[in-house]
């Protein structure tokens, strides 16, 4: 969770350029590491499923639960100055346990799509910037060019700070180091900011993933 172990750095806004061209620190204003932008990929569902609530493991009106390991993903949405972004809209979309997306462009025939999996969800962050989803750990999948490590796509929209599109990775996942999109993240700070933290405890694995908009 970024707001308790956040790396401290000076933001670009924390620097001023004086008339002589020297860059000096204006003030020791701490800021959070922005969550890095990542591609939305080809499978953002422009045609939304009917059910878009925070529980992707069940589709409203049905009794069955999606296949796969149930997990919880939650966190808070912040500005780089550490202000909670109340009201931000947080969307996620991801592959099911067979590596399939709900989007109609996913025409993979390697595995059937799990019809019980919602595949997409959208919530509005609370007054403290908090959001939460219940979902399943996505499977890896083959793009035809490379194999993707398990990941969850995020899009966050805030009235004043605009939009962030990114991907969340799982800590300790060996495939991360072979994933071209993960490896495109520049440096450990960015990779850390794009990786969830596993919280200790019993029950379904609970991951924390904070989102910081620049
Ligand atoms: Fe993806």
XYZ file of N, CA, C and O and ligand atoms in Angstrom:
857
model
N 0.857 -1.165 0.000
C 0.000 0.000 0.000
C 0.888 1.206 0.000
O 1.771 1.339 0.820
N 0.669 2.031 -1.005
C 1.628 3.091 -1.255
C 1.655 4.152 -0.165
O 2.660 4.762 0.071
N 0.526 4.411 0.522
C 0.558 5.545 1.418
C 1.208 5.240 2.743
O 1.418 6.140 3.536
N 1.589 3.981 3.038
C 2.315 3.758 4.278
C 3.787 3.445 4.033
O 4.595 3.554 4.941
N 4.149 2.984 2.872
C 5.557 2.720 2.603
C 5.990 3.501 1.369
O 6.886 3.111 0.672
N 5.320 4.595 1.148
C 5.564 5.335 -0.080
C 6.978 5.879 -0.123
O 7.485 6.400 0.858
N 7.615 5.695 -1.263
C 8.894 6.331 -1.448
C 8.675 7.840 -1.508
O 7.716 8.312 -2.085
N 9.549 8.537 -0.865
C 9.434 9.986 -0.824
C 10.326 10.586 -1.899
O 11.450 10.173 -2.086
N 9.812 11.486 -2.618
C 10.616 12.151 -3.626
C 10.066 13.541 -3.846
O 8.979 13.870 -3.408
N 10.841 14.333 -4.498
C 10.373 15.654 -4.855
C 9.693 15.579 -6.200
O 10.245 15.026 -7.145
N 8.512 16.102 -6.307
C 7.820 16.082 -7.586
C 8.354 17.190 -8.474
O 9.034 18.102 -8.018
N 7.999 17.106 -9.768
C 8.387 18.176 -10.674
C 7.811 19.493 -10.205
O 8.379 20.532 -10.391
N 6.622 19.397 -9.588
C 6.003 20.629 -9.111
C 6.712 21.187 -7.889
O 6.477 22.302 -7.491
N 7.574 20.357 -7.271
C 8.298 20.802 -6.087
C 9.603 21.487 -6.436
O 10.400 21.795 -5.565
N 9.826 21.725 -7.709
C 11.056 22.362 -8.146
C 10.736 23.683 -8.843
O 9.736 23.802 -9.528
N 11.589 24.644 -8.644
C 11.417 25.887 -9.386
C 12.728 26.215 -10.073
O 13.794 25.799 -9.648
N 12.624 26.884 -11.148
C 13.821 27.301 -11.877
C 13.998 28.791 -11.649
O 13.121 29.586 -11.956
N 15.134 29.155 -11.065
C 15.345 30.565 -10.794
C 15.840 31.255 -12.056
O 16.119 30.635 -13.071
N 15.916 32.588 -11.986
C 16.261 33.377 -13.168
C 17.609 32.978 -13.741
O 17.838 33.045 -14.945
N 18.534 32.559 -12.886
C 19.868 32.187 -13.352
C 19.870 30.793 -13.975
O 20.893 30.321 -14.458
N 18.719 30.138 -14.000
C 18.640 28.825 -14.616
C 18.957 27.699 -13.660
O 19.016 26.542 -14.055
N 19.152 27.987 -12.413
C 19.441 26.942 -11.442
C 18.143 26.335 -10.939
O 17.144 27.018 -10.766
N 18.187 25.052 -10.738
C 17.012 24.375 -10.213
C 17.191 24.190 -8.715
O 18.190 23.662 -8.267
N 16.273 24.669 -7.971
C 16.385 24.557 -6.517
C 15.115 23.957 -5.950
O 14.038 24.070 -6.541
N 15.225 23.332 -4.831
C 14.045 22.768 -4.184
C 13.247 23.893 -3.561
O 13.775 24.695 -2.809
N 11.982 23.965 -3.928
C 11.124 25.010 -3.362
C 10.813 24.703 -1.914
O 10.853 25.556 -1.064
N 10.510 23.471 -1.654
C 10.166 23.086 -0.289
C 10.258 21.577 -0.197
O 10.202 20.876 -1.201
N 10.415 21.105 0.983
C 10.509 19.660 1.176
C 9.113 19.069 1.185
O 8.670 18.469 2.147
N 8.403 19.238 0.061
C 7.036 18.736 -0.028
C 7.079 17.285 -0.499
O 7.560 16.986 -1.575
N 6.600 16.405 0.328
C 6.616 14.992 -0.039
C 5.527 14.720 -1.049
O 4.470 15.344 -1.029
N 5.787 13.787 -1.946
C 4.735 13.385 -2.868
C 4.797 11.879 -3.079
O 5.810 11.249 -2.832
N 3.704 11.324 -3.545
C 3.623 9.889 -3.776
C 4.100 9.559 -5.187
O 4.016 10.381 -6.093
N 4.583 8.352 -5.359
C 5.005 7.906 -6.684
C 3.772 7.703 -7.557
O 2.878 6.935 -7.192
N 3.700 8.386 -8.697
C 2.531 8.164 -9.568
C 2.474 6.712 -10.033
O 3.504 6.106 -10.332
N 1.283 6.168 -10.115
C 1.116 4.840 -10.698
C 1.431 4.947 -12.191
O 0.910 5.832 -12.870
N 2.291 4.071 -12.706
C 2.676 4.209 -14.123
C 1.532 3.894 -15.078
O 0.695 3.040 -14.797
N 1.515 4.597 -16.197
C 0.569 4.291 -17.273
C 0.973 2.980 -17.933
O 2.152 2.717 -18.126
N -0.026 2.192 -18.297
C 0.218 0.974 -19.065
C -0.872 0.856 -20.114
O -1.969 1.408 -19.972
N -0.594 0.089 -21.124
C -1.570 -0.065 -22.201
C -2.884 -0.666 -21.696
O -2.880 -1.511 -20.797
N -3.979 -0.206 -22.306
C -5.282 -0.800 -21.990
C -5.408 -2.183 -22.619
O -6.284 -2.955 -22.253
N -4.526 -2.482 -23.579
C -4.611 -3.771 -24.256
C -5.819 -3.801 -25.188
O -6.576 -2.837 -25.275
N -5.999 -4.908 -25.852
C -7.073 -4.962 -26.864
C -8.449 -5.318 -26.309
O -9.417 -5.330 -27.061
N -8.544 -5.628 -25.020
C -9.775 -6.269 -24.549
C -10.620 -5.425 -23.608
O -11.409 -5.962 -22.834
N -10.451 -4.095 -23.655
C -11.360 -3.272 -22.847
C -12.783 -3.481 -23.371
O -13.028 -3.328 -24.572
N -13.725 -3.811 -22.494
C -15.083 -4.135 -22.990
C -15.910 -2.885 -23.270
O -16.587 -2.376 -22.394
N -15.841 -2.412 -24.506
C -16.641 -1.238 -24.878
C -18.130 -1.549 -24.802
O -18.954 -0.667 -24.617
N -18.472 -2.812 -24.980
C -19.851 -3.226 -24.718
C -19.852 -3.831 -23.312
O -19.308 -4.907 -23.080
N -20.438 -3.107 -22.379
C -20.400 -3.525 -20.980
C -21.310 -4.734 -20.735
O -22.372 -4.842 -21.340
N -20.873 -5.590 -19.812
C -21.811 -6.631 -19.375
C -22.956 -5.981 -18.598
O -22.828 -4.835 -18.144
N -24.047 -6.693 -18.442
C -25.188 -6.128 -17.716
C -24.847 -5.885 -16.260
O -25.257 -4.896 -15.673
N -24.087 -6.813 -15.687
C -23.716 -6.692 -14.275
C -22.308 -6.115 -14.211
O -21.365 -6.707 -14.746
N -22.154 -4.967 -13.545
C -20.820 -4.340 -13.477
C -20.445 -4.030 -12.025
O -19.657 -3.133 -11.767
N -21.018 -4.769 -11.070
C -20.768 -4.413 -9.673
C -19.386 -4.879 -9.211
O -18.599 -5.426 -9.989
N -19.100 -4.686 -7.914
C -17.755 -4.938 -7.399
C -17.428 -6.413 -7.242
O -16.283 -6.778 -7.041
N -18.442 -7.281 -7.324
C -18.200 -8.719 -7.173
C -18.201 -9.379 -8.550
O -19.257 -9.656 -9.120
N -17.001 -9.624 -9.067
C -16.879 -10.216 -10.405
C -17.043 -11.733 -10.371
O -17.104 -12.377 -11.422
N -17.112 -12.302 -9.172
C -17.180 -13.759 -9.066
C -18.588 -14.289 -9.263
O -18.771 -15.494 -9.397
N -19.577 -13.378 -9.247
C -20.962 -13.810 -9.422
C -21.688 -12.829 -10.333
O -21.514 -11.616 -10.199
N -22.477 -13.343 -11.198
C -23.291 -12.504 -12.070
C -24.689 -12.444 -11.468
O -25.276 -13.485 -11.135
N -25.187 -11.249 -11.301
C -26.499 -11.055 -10.669
C -27.562 -11.908 -11.344
O -27.609 -12.002 -12.580
N -28.377 -12.521 -10.519
C -29.468 -13.340 -11.045
C -29.081 -14.783 -11.273
O -29.895 -15.574 -11.734
N -27.816 -15.117 -10.997
C -27.376 -16.507 -11.130
C -26.850 -16.988 -9.781
O -26.495 -16.182 -8.920
N -26.794 -18.310 -9.633
C -26.358 -18.884 -8.357
C -24.904 -19.334 -8.374
O -24.307 -19.523 -7.326
N -24.353 -19.538 -9.547
C -23.032 -20.165 -9.601
C -21.909 -19.138 -9.502
O -22.057 -17.968 -9.878
N -20.812 -19.636 -8.988
C -19.634 -18.780 -8.793
C -18.613 -19.062 -9.879
O -18.455 -20.196 -10.337
N -17.908 -18.025 -10.277
C -16.867 -18.167 -11.295
C -15.815 -19.167 -10.834
O -15.547 -19.303 -9.639
N -15.222 -19.863 -11.793
C -14.131 -20.774 -11.484
C -12.871 -19.974 -11.151
O -12.724 -18.833 -11.574
N -11.997 -20.615 -10.389
C -10.726 -19.970 -10.083
C -10.607 -19.572 -8.632
O -11.547 -19.718 -7.849
N -9.434 -19.071 -8.281
C -9.155 -18.677 -6.896
C -9.741 -17.303 -6.613
O -9.372 -16.312 -7.267
N -10.653 -17.243 -5.654
C -11.254 -15.960 -5.285
C -10.215 -15.106 -4.565
O -9.479 -15.589 -3.699
N -10.153 -13.847 -4.934
C -9.264 -12.889 -4.275
C -10.023 -11.585 -4.049
O -11.072 -11.349 -4.660
N -9.484 -10.759 -3.163
C -10.012 -9.409 -2.983
C -8.926 -8.424 -3.382
O -7.760 -8.616 -3.034
N -9.297 -7.419 -4.111
C -8.357 -6.356 -4.487
C -8.962 -5.035 -4.021
O -10.094 -4.700 -4.395
N -8.226 -4.335 -3.197
C -8.742 -3.062 -2.699
C -7.597 -2.081 -2.531
O -6.423 -2.445 -2.597
N -7.948 -0.844 -2.323
C -6.921 0.176 -2.134
C -7.562 1.535 -2.082
O -8.782 1.662 -1.875
N -6.745 2.548 -2.254
C -7.249 3.916 -2.239
C -6.704 4.668 -3.450
O -5.645 4.321 -3.973
N -7.432 5.679 -3.848
C -7.025 6.513 -4.978
C -6.540 7.847 -4.420
O -7.237 8.490 -3.629
N -5.321 8.213 -4.817
C -4.699 9.437 -4.307
C -4.222 10.328 -5.451
O -3.926 9.850 -6.549
N -4.053 11.592 -5.120
C -3.249 12.481 -5.961
C -1.791 12.307 -5.519
O -1.523 11.740 -4.460
N -0.851 12.816 -6.310
C 0.558 12.690 -5.914
C 0.865 13.465 -4.637
O 1.852 13.190 -3.960
N -0.002 14.424 -4.304
C 0.198 15.160 -3.052
C -0.378 14.408 -1.851
O -0.324 14.893 -0.724
N -0.955 13.238 -2.104
C -1.447 12.421 -1.006
C -2.883 12.692 -0.623
O -3.356 12.197 0.402
N -3.594 13.465 -1.450
C -5.007 13.718 -1.158
C -5.856 12.563 -1.671
O -5.687 12.119 -2.817
N -6.755 12.087 -0.831
C -7.684 11.033 -1.253
C -8.615 11.581 -2.334
O -9.148 12.680 -2.188
N -8.792 10.820 -3.408
C -9.616 11.289 -4.520
C -11.013 10.683 -4.424
O -11.353 9.690 -5.101
N -11.800 11.289 -3.577
C -13.187 10.866 -3.407
C -13.950 10.958 -4.728
O -13.785 11.916 -5.474
N -14.753 9.948 -5.001
C -15.608 9.993 -6.189
C -14.951 9.527 -7.462
O -15.606 9.466 -8.502
N -13.650 9.196 -7.417
C -12.998 8.680 -8.628
C -13.685 7.385 -9.050
O -14.053 6.559 -8.208
N -13.844 7.197 -10.345
C -14.437 5.959 -10.859
C -13.304 4.978 -11.164
O -12.367 5.310 -11.897
N -13.384 3.798 -10.570
C -12.354 2.771 -10.749
C -12.979 1.614 -11.523
O -13.954 1.017 -11.082
N -12.400 1.311 -12.679
C -12.860 0.181 -13.499
C -11.762 -0.876 -13.542
O -10.579 -0.533 -13.589
N -12.160 -2.145 -13.541
C -11.201 -3.220 -13.792
C -11.766 -4.159 -14.850
O -12.987 -4.290 -14.991
N -10.871 -4.777 -15.590
C -11.247 -5.864 -16.489
C -10.071 -6.816 -16.551
O -8.905 -6.409 -16.390
N -10.360 -8.078 -16.746
C -9.303 -9.080 -16.629
C -9.719 -10.389 -17.283
O -10.886 -10.610 -17.585
N -8.723 -11.253 -17.452
C -8.973 -12.591 -17.970
C -9.595 -13.461 -16.879
O -9.404 -13.224 -15.681
N -10.339 -14.478 -17.309
C -10.888 -15.449 -16.365
C -9.837 -16.530 -16.066
O -8.664 -16.395 -16.449
N -10.262 -17.581 -15.423
C -9.289 -18.609 -15.022
C -8.792 -19.422 -16.219
O -7.848 -20.197 -16.115
N -9.445 -19.245 -17.379
C -8.976 -19.886 -18.612
C -8.169 -18.928 -19.488
O -7.830 -19.265 -20.623
N -7.938 -17.713 -18.978
C -7.185 -16.742 -19.762
C -8.013 -16.036 -20.816
O -7.483 -15.484 -21.769
N -9.346 -16.009 -20.622
C -10.244 -15.400 -21.609
C -10.883 -14.123 -21.064
O -11.247 -14.036 -19.898
N -11.045 -13.141 -21.955
C -11.737 -11.894 -21.613
C -13.188 -11.973 -22.092
O -13.503 -12.728 -23.020
N -14.025 -11.119 -21.509
C -15.422 -11.099 -21.942
C -15.581 -10.322 -23.243
O -16.607 -10.405 -23.897
N -14.574 -9.542 -23.620
C -14.694 -8.700 -24.801
C -14.855 -9.556 -26.060
O -14.216 -10.595 -26.211
N -15.691 -9.061 -26.956
C -15.982 -9.840 -28.165
C -14.766 -9.976 -29.074
O -14.731 -10.833 -29.950
N -13.741 -9.119 -28.868
C -12.545 -9.245 -29.714
C -11.670 -10.423 -29.297
O -10.765 -10.814 -30.016
N -11.909 -10.956 -28.085
C -11.141 -12.116 -27.635
C -11.737 -13.353 -28.290
O -12.702 -13.930 -27.804
N -11.174 -13.712 -29.421
C -11.710 -14.850 -30.179
C -10.829 -16.088 -30.010
O -10.844 -16.992 -30.849
N -10.064 -16.124 -28.938
C -9.219 -17.274 -28.689
C -10.065 -18.545 -28.631
O -11.155 -18.566 -28.074
N -9.555 -19.580 -29.249
C -10.280 -20.850 -29.205
C -9.510 -21.866 -28.357
O -9.854 -23.038 -28.318
N -8.470 -21.389 -27.685
C -7.637 -22.304 -26.916
C -8.364 -22.813 -25.668
O -8.055 -23.884 -25.166
N -9.324 -22.038 -25.197
C -10.051 -22.456 -23.994
C -11.409 -21.776 -23.999
O -11.546 -20.659 -24.503
N -12.413 -22.404 -23.432
C -13.738 -21.764 -23.383
C -13.741 -20.628 -22.369
O -12.991 -20.650 -21.394
N -14.571 -19.632 -22.619
C -14.718 -18.560 -21.647
C -15.616 -19.033 -20.505
O -16.590 -19.752 -20.742
N -15.270 -18.633 -19.290
C -16.099 -18.976 -18.128
C -17.303 -18.038 -18.108
O -17.170 -16.860 -17.751
N -18.454 -18.563 -18.475
C -19.664 -17.727 -18.587
C -20.153 -17.228 -17.233
O -21.024 -16.355 -17.173
N -19.608 -17.791 -16.151
C -20.040 -17.362 -14.807
C -19.239 -16.162 -14.318
O -19.540 -15.590 -13.275
N -18.192 -15.797 -15.062
C -17.305 -14.724 -14.604
C -17.735 -13.390 -15.219
O -17.917 -13.280 -16.434
N -17.847 -12.382 -14.372
C -18.337 -11.067 -14.805
C -17.327 -10.360 -15.711
O -17.714 -9.614 -16.613
N -16.048 -10.512 -15.432
C -15.000 -10.021 -16.335
C -14.684 -8.547 -16.272
O -13.622 -8.108 -16.710
N -15.613 -7.759 -15.754
C -15.466 -6.293 -15.704
C -16.242 -5.797 -14.495
O -17.296 -6.339 -14.152
N -15.739 -4.752 -13.871
C -16.456 -4.138 -12.764
C -16.106 -2.668 -12.670
O -15.042 -2.231 -13.135
N -17.002 -1.887 -12.088
C -16.760 -0.453 -11.920
C -17.356 -0.016 -10.590
O -18.484 -0.392 -10.254
N -16.581 0.755 -9.838
C -17.070 1.285 -8.566
C -16.619 2.745 -8.454
O -15.720 3.185 -9.170
N -17.246 3.436 -7.523
C -16.847 4.817 -7.258
C -16.126 4.849 -5.911
O -16.612 4.261 -4.938
N -14.964 5.484 -5.867
C -14.194 5.554 -4.625
C -14.960 6.348 -3.573
O -15.637 7.333 -3.884
N -14.846 5.909 -2.336
C -15.540 6.565 -1.233
C -14.868 7.878 -0.825
O -13.916 8.343 -1.466
N -15.355 8.436 0.268
C -14.858 9.733 0.727
C -13.359 9.692 1.035
O -12.658 10.696 0.912
N -12.870 8.515 1.433
C -11.449 8.362 1.731
C -10.663 7.835 0.528
O -9.514 7.417 0.667
N -11.287 7.836 -0.634
C -10.612 7.352 -1.845
C -10.580 5.841 -1.959
O -9.945 5.303 -2.858
N -11.279 5.140 -1.057
C -11.184 3.675 -1.022
C -12.081 3.014 -2.060
O -13.192 3.488 -2.357
N -11.596 1.903 -2.598
C -12.387 1.074 -3.509
C -12.125 -0.384 -3.146
O -11.143 -0.710 -2.475
N -12.980 -1.285 -3.618
C -12.779 -2.713 -3.336
C -13.476 -3.551 -4.395
O -14.597 -3.234 -4.809
N -12.807 -4.609 -4.832
C -13.399 -5.587 -5.733
C -13.179 -6.985 -5.173
O -12.161 -7.262 -4.538
N -14.141 -7.859 -5.453
C -13.973 -9.295 -5.217
C -13.916 -9.927 -6.598
O -14.778 -9.684 -7.450
N -12.888 -10.706 -6.836
C -12.715 -11.254 -8.172
C -11.973 -12.587 -8.076
O -11.961 -13.208 -7.000
N -11.394 -13.046 -9.171
C -10.569 -14.251 -9.137
C -9.177 -13.882 -9.657
O -9.020 -12.899 -10.382
N -8.209 -14.681 -9.263
C -6.870 -14.448 -9.794
C -6.884 -14.817 -11.285
O -7.212 -15.948 -11.647
N -6.538 -13.853 -12.147
C -6.608 -14.146 -13.590
C -5.517 -15.122 -14.004
O -4.433 -15.149 -13.409
N -5.815 -15.893 -15.037
C -4.799 -16.783 -15.591
C -3.889 -15.994 -16.527
O -4.250 -14.909 -16.996
N -2.741 -16.554 -16.809
C -1.901 -15.991 -17.859
C -2.548 -16.344 -19.201
O -3.425 -17.210 -19.269
N -2.165 -15.660 -20.241
C -2.689 -16.000 -21.561
C -1.659 -15.675 -22.618
O -0.724 -14.905 -22.388
N -1.849 -16.259 -23.776
C -0.913 -16.090 -24.890
C -1.496 -15.097 -25.872
O -2.630 -15.279 -26.336
N -0.761 -14.046 -26.173
C -1.257 -13.028 -27.101
C -1.059 -13.445 -28.553
O -1.524 -12.768 -29.464
N -0.339 -14.528 -28.752
C 0.036 -14.918 -30.106
C 1.477 -14.533 -30.387
O 2.129 -15.125 -31.236
N 1.948 -13.509 -29.665
C 3.344 -13.074 -29.794
C 4.133 -13.390 -28.534
O 5.329 -13.646 -28.577
N 3.456 -13.333 -27.407
C 4.128 -13.586 -26.126
C 3.089 -14.017 -25.105
O 1.877 -13.891 -25.334
N 3.582 -14.483 -23.989
C 2.685 -14.917 -22.926
C 2.608 -13.815 -21.871
O 3.639 -13.301 -21.452
N 1.386 -13.441 -21.500
C 1.196 -12.417 -20.478
C 1.151 -13.043 -19.101
O 0.500 -14.049 -18.872
N 1.864 -12.385 -18.169
C 1.791 -12.786 -16.768
C 0.404 -12.403 -16.228
O -0.242 -11.502 -16.777
N -0.083 -13.054 -15.182
C -1.385 -12.646 -14.627
C -1.395 -11.161 -14.253
O -0.452 -10.654 -13.649
N -2.456 -10.476 -14.623
C -2.567 -9.036 -14.372
C -4.029 -8.630 -14.406
O -4.864 -9.324 -15.005
N -4.321 -7.497 -13.792
C -5.659 -6.914 -13.827
C -5.536 -5.511 -14.408
O -4.700 -4.720 -13.965
N -6.353 -5.210 -15.407
C -6.361 -3.879 -16.008
C -7.193 -2.933 -15.149
O -8.265 -3.317 -14.665
N -6.708 -1.707 -15.014
C -7.417 -0.664 -14.275
C -7.577 0.578 -15.150
O -6.654 0.933 -15.894
N -8.725 1.224 -15.033
C -8.878 2.587 -15.546
C -9.517 3.407 -14.440
O -10.545 3.014 -13.882
N -8.875 4.525 -14.116
C -9.372 5.395 -13.053
C -9.658 6.764 -13.654
O -8.822 7.311 -14.385
N -10.839 7.274 -13.358
C -11.188 8.597 -13.871
C -11.577 9.505 -12.709
O -12.372 9.125 -11.849
N -10.967 10.695 -12.734
C -11.290 11.678 -11.702
C -11.629 12.996 -12.383
O -10.977 13.383 -13.372
N -12.614 13.672 -11.826
C -13.139 14.881 -12.456
C -12.047 15.909 -12.735
O -12.017 16.524 -13.798
N -11.134 16.093 -11.794
C -10.111 17.135 -11.970
C -8.802 16.590 -12.523
O -8.112 17.266 -13.288
N -8.422 15.386 -12.115
C -7.094 14.882 -12.485
C -7.102 13.997 -13.724
O -6.063 13.512 -14.152
N -8.255 13.792 -14.301
C -8.303 13.063 -15.567
C -8.260 11.566 -15.391
O -8.824 11.029 -14.434
N -7.541 10.905 -16.290
C -7.642 9.454 -16.409
C -6.280 8.785 -16.268
O -5.281 9.286 -16.750
N -6.284 7.651 -15.609
C -5.102 6.787 -15.531
C -5.513 5.400 -16.024
O -6.517 4.857 -15.563
N -4.732 4.846 -16.948
C -4.937 3.460 -17.384
C -3.677 2.698 -17.034
O -2.564 3.109 -17.392
N -3.826 1.592 -16.320
C -2.656 0.852 -15.876
C -2.980 -0.629 -15.740
O -4.074 -1.073 -16.079
N -2.009 -1.388 -15.281
C -2.211 -2.810 -15.029
C -1.608 -3.142 -13.659
O -0.562 -2.601 -13.302
N -2.291 -4.018 -12.939
C -1.820 -4.454 -11.618
C -1.194 -5.837 -11.732
O -1.800 -6.747 -12.319
N -0.022 -5.983 -11.153
C 0.682 -7.269 -11.174
C 0.676 -7.892 -9.783
O 0.462 -7.215 -8.779
N 0.937 -9.207 -9.756
C 0.889 -9.943 -8.494
C 2.303 -10.127 -7.946
O 3.211 -10.516 -8.690
N 2.479 -9.875 -6.645
C 3.813 -10.008 -6.052
C 4.268 -11.462 -6.053
O 3.460 -12.375 -5.846
N 5.538 -11.671 -6.323
C 6.103 -13.018 -6.272
C 5.771 -13.877 -7.473
O 6.115 -15.066 -7.489
N 5.109 -13.323 -8.463
C 4.738 -14.092 -9.655
C 5.967 -14.245 -10.565
O 6.492 -13.255 -11.081
N 6.405 -15.482 -10.754
C 7.642 -15.728 -11.517
C 7.525 -15.236 -12.962
O 8.521 -14.805 -13.562
N 6.315 -15.289 -13.520
C 6.148 -14.888 -14.927
C 6.341 -13.385 -15.156
O 6.531 -12.959 -16.297
N 6.263 -12.596 -14.083
C 6.435 -11.144 -14.255
C 7.733 -10.837 -14.984
O 7.784 -9.956 -15.846
N 8.775 -11.550 -14.639
C 10.109 -11.255 -15.184
C 10.257 -11.672 -16.648
O 11.290 -11.431 -17.258
N 9.232 -12.325 -17.180
C 9.286 -12.712 -18.597
C 8.219 -11.978 -19.418
O 8.007 -12.309 -20.585
N 7.551 -11.028 -18.793
C 6.423 -10.361 -19.438
C 6.887 -9.023 -20.027
O 7.360 -8.148 -19.298
N 6.711 -8.862 -21.320
C 7.236 -7.668 -21.998
C 6.579 -6.384 -21.491
O 7.245 -5.344 -21.398
N 5.293 -6.436 -21.161
C 4.609 -5.225 -20.707
C 5.098 -4.849 -19.301
O 5.338 -3.676 -19.004
N 5.263 -5.856 -18.456
C 5.822 -5.606 -17.119
C 7.243 -5.066 -17.236
O 7.607 -4.086 -16.580
N 8.049 -5.687 -18.090
C 9.449 -5.289 -18.226
C 9.586 -3.902 -18.853
O 10.625 -3.256 -18.709
N 8.533 -3.435 -19.523
C 8.577 -2.094 -20.116
C 8.465 -1.008 -19.049
O 8.750 0.162 -19.316
N 8.042 -1.384 -17.855
C 8.008 -0.418 -16.757
C 9.449 -0.021 -16.439
O 10.316 -0.883 -16.274
N 9.681 1.274 -16.347
C 11.066 1.744 -16.243
C 11.531 1.780 -14.790
O 11.251 2.715 -14.063
N 12.223 0.747 -14.386
C 12.867 0.745 -13.076
C 12.031 0.133 -11.972
O 10.827 -0.093 -12.105
N 12.720 -0.120 -10.860
C 12.077 -0.804 -9.740
C 10.958 0.020 -9.106
O 9.980 -0.534 -8.613
N 11.106 1.344 -9.102
C 10.085 2.188 -8.484
C 8.758 2.039 -9.225
O 7.702 1.870 -8.618
N 8.823 2.067 -10.558
C 7.608 1.927 -11.359
C 7.048 0.510 -11.235
O 5.832 0.320 -11.133
N 7.906 -0.487 -11.227
C 7.430 -1.875 -11.105
C 6.787 -2.099 -9.741
O 5.771 -2.776 -9.623
N 7.383 -1.502 -8.720
C 6.810 -1.615 -7.378
C 5.435 -0.940 -7.328
O 4.494 -1.469 -6.737
N 5.329 0.209 -7.981
C 4.067 0.956 -7.956
C 2.968 0.236 -8.743
O 1.787 0.517 -8.558
N 3.359 -0.674 -9.637
C 2.375 -1.412 -10.429
C 2.113 -2.803 -9.851
O 1.371 -3.580 -10.459
N 2.690 -3.106 -8.711
C 2.547 -4.436 -8.107
C 1.758 -4.340 -6.806
O 2.075 -3.521 -5.943
N 0.743 -5.177 -6.681
C -0.069 -5.174 -5.465
C 0.732 -5.738 -4.298
O 1.770 -6.374 -4.482
N 0.215 -5.494 -3.097
C 0.810 -6.089 -1.901
C -0.196 -7.077 -1.316
O -1.384 -6.789 -1.239
N 0.322 -8.237 -0.929
C -0.533 -9.262 -0.320
C -0.615 -9.009 1.171
O 0.408 -8.958 1.862
N -1.836 -8.823 1.673
C -1.996 -8.574 3.103
C -2.041 -9.911 3.841
O -2.608 -10.890 3.340
N -1.436 -9.981 5.023
C -1.493 -11.227 5.789
C -2.915 -11.490 6.274
O -3.707 -10.564 6.422
N -3.220 -12.753 6.514
C -4.535 -13.076 7.046
C -5.068 -14.361 6.462
O -4.500 -14.919 5.525
N -6.154 -14.836 7.046
C -6.799 -16.055 6.583
C -7.850 -15.721 5.533
O -8.160 -14.564 5.295
N -8.387 -16.771 4.945
C -9.430 -16.570 3.948
C -8.840 -16.281 2.587
O -7.645 -16.492 2.349
N -9.680 -15.793 1.675
C -9.197 -15.505 0.319
C -8.054 -14.498 0.359
O -8.073 -13.569 1.176
N -7.056 -14.674 -0.515
C -5.956 -13.701 -0.545
C -6.488 -12.283 -0.762
O -7.370 -12.065 -1.596
N -5.960 -11.371 0.000
C -6.398 -9.978 -0.093
C -5.214 -9.127 -0.541
O -4.169 -9.102 0.121
N -5.393 -8.439 -1.639
C -4.328 -7.621 -2.208
C -4.671 -6.141 -2.064
O -5.833 -5.749 -2.227
N -3.649 -5.364 -1.776
C -3.806 -3.912 -1.728
C -3.125 -3.297 -2.937
O -1.974 -3.625 -3.243
N -3.841 -2.451 -3.627
C -3.280 -1.765 -4.794
C -3.781 -0.333 -4.792
O -4.937 -0.068 -5.139
N -2.904 0.570 -4.390
C -3.272 1.988 -4.402
C -2.996 2.581 -5.771
O -2.086 2.149 -6.476
N -3.770 3.580 -6.109
C -3.647 4.221 -7.425
C -3.355 5.702 -7.200
O -4.096 6.380 -6.465
N -2.270 6.182 -7.780
C -1.840 7.567 -7.582
C -1.859 8.301 -8.927
O -1.125 7.939 -9.850
N -2.720 9.313 -9.017
C -2.874 10.072 -10.274
C -2.012 11.318 -10.232
O -2.043 12.074 -9.260
N -1.263 11.513 -11.310
C -0.362 12.664 -11.394
C -1.100 13.866 -11.971
O -1.988 13.700 -12.784
Fe -4.595 -8.117 -20.421
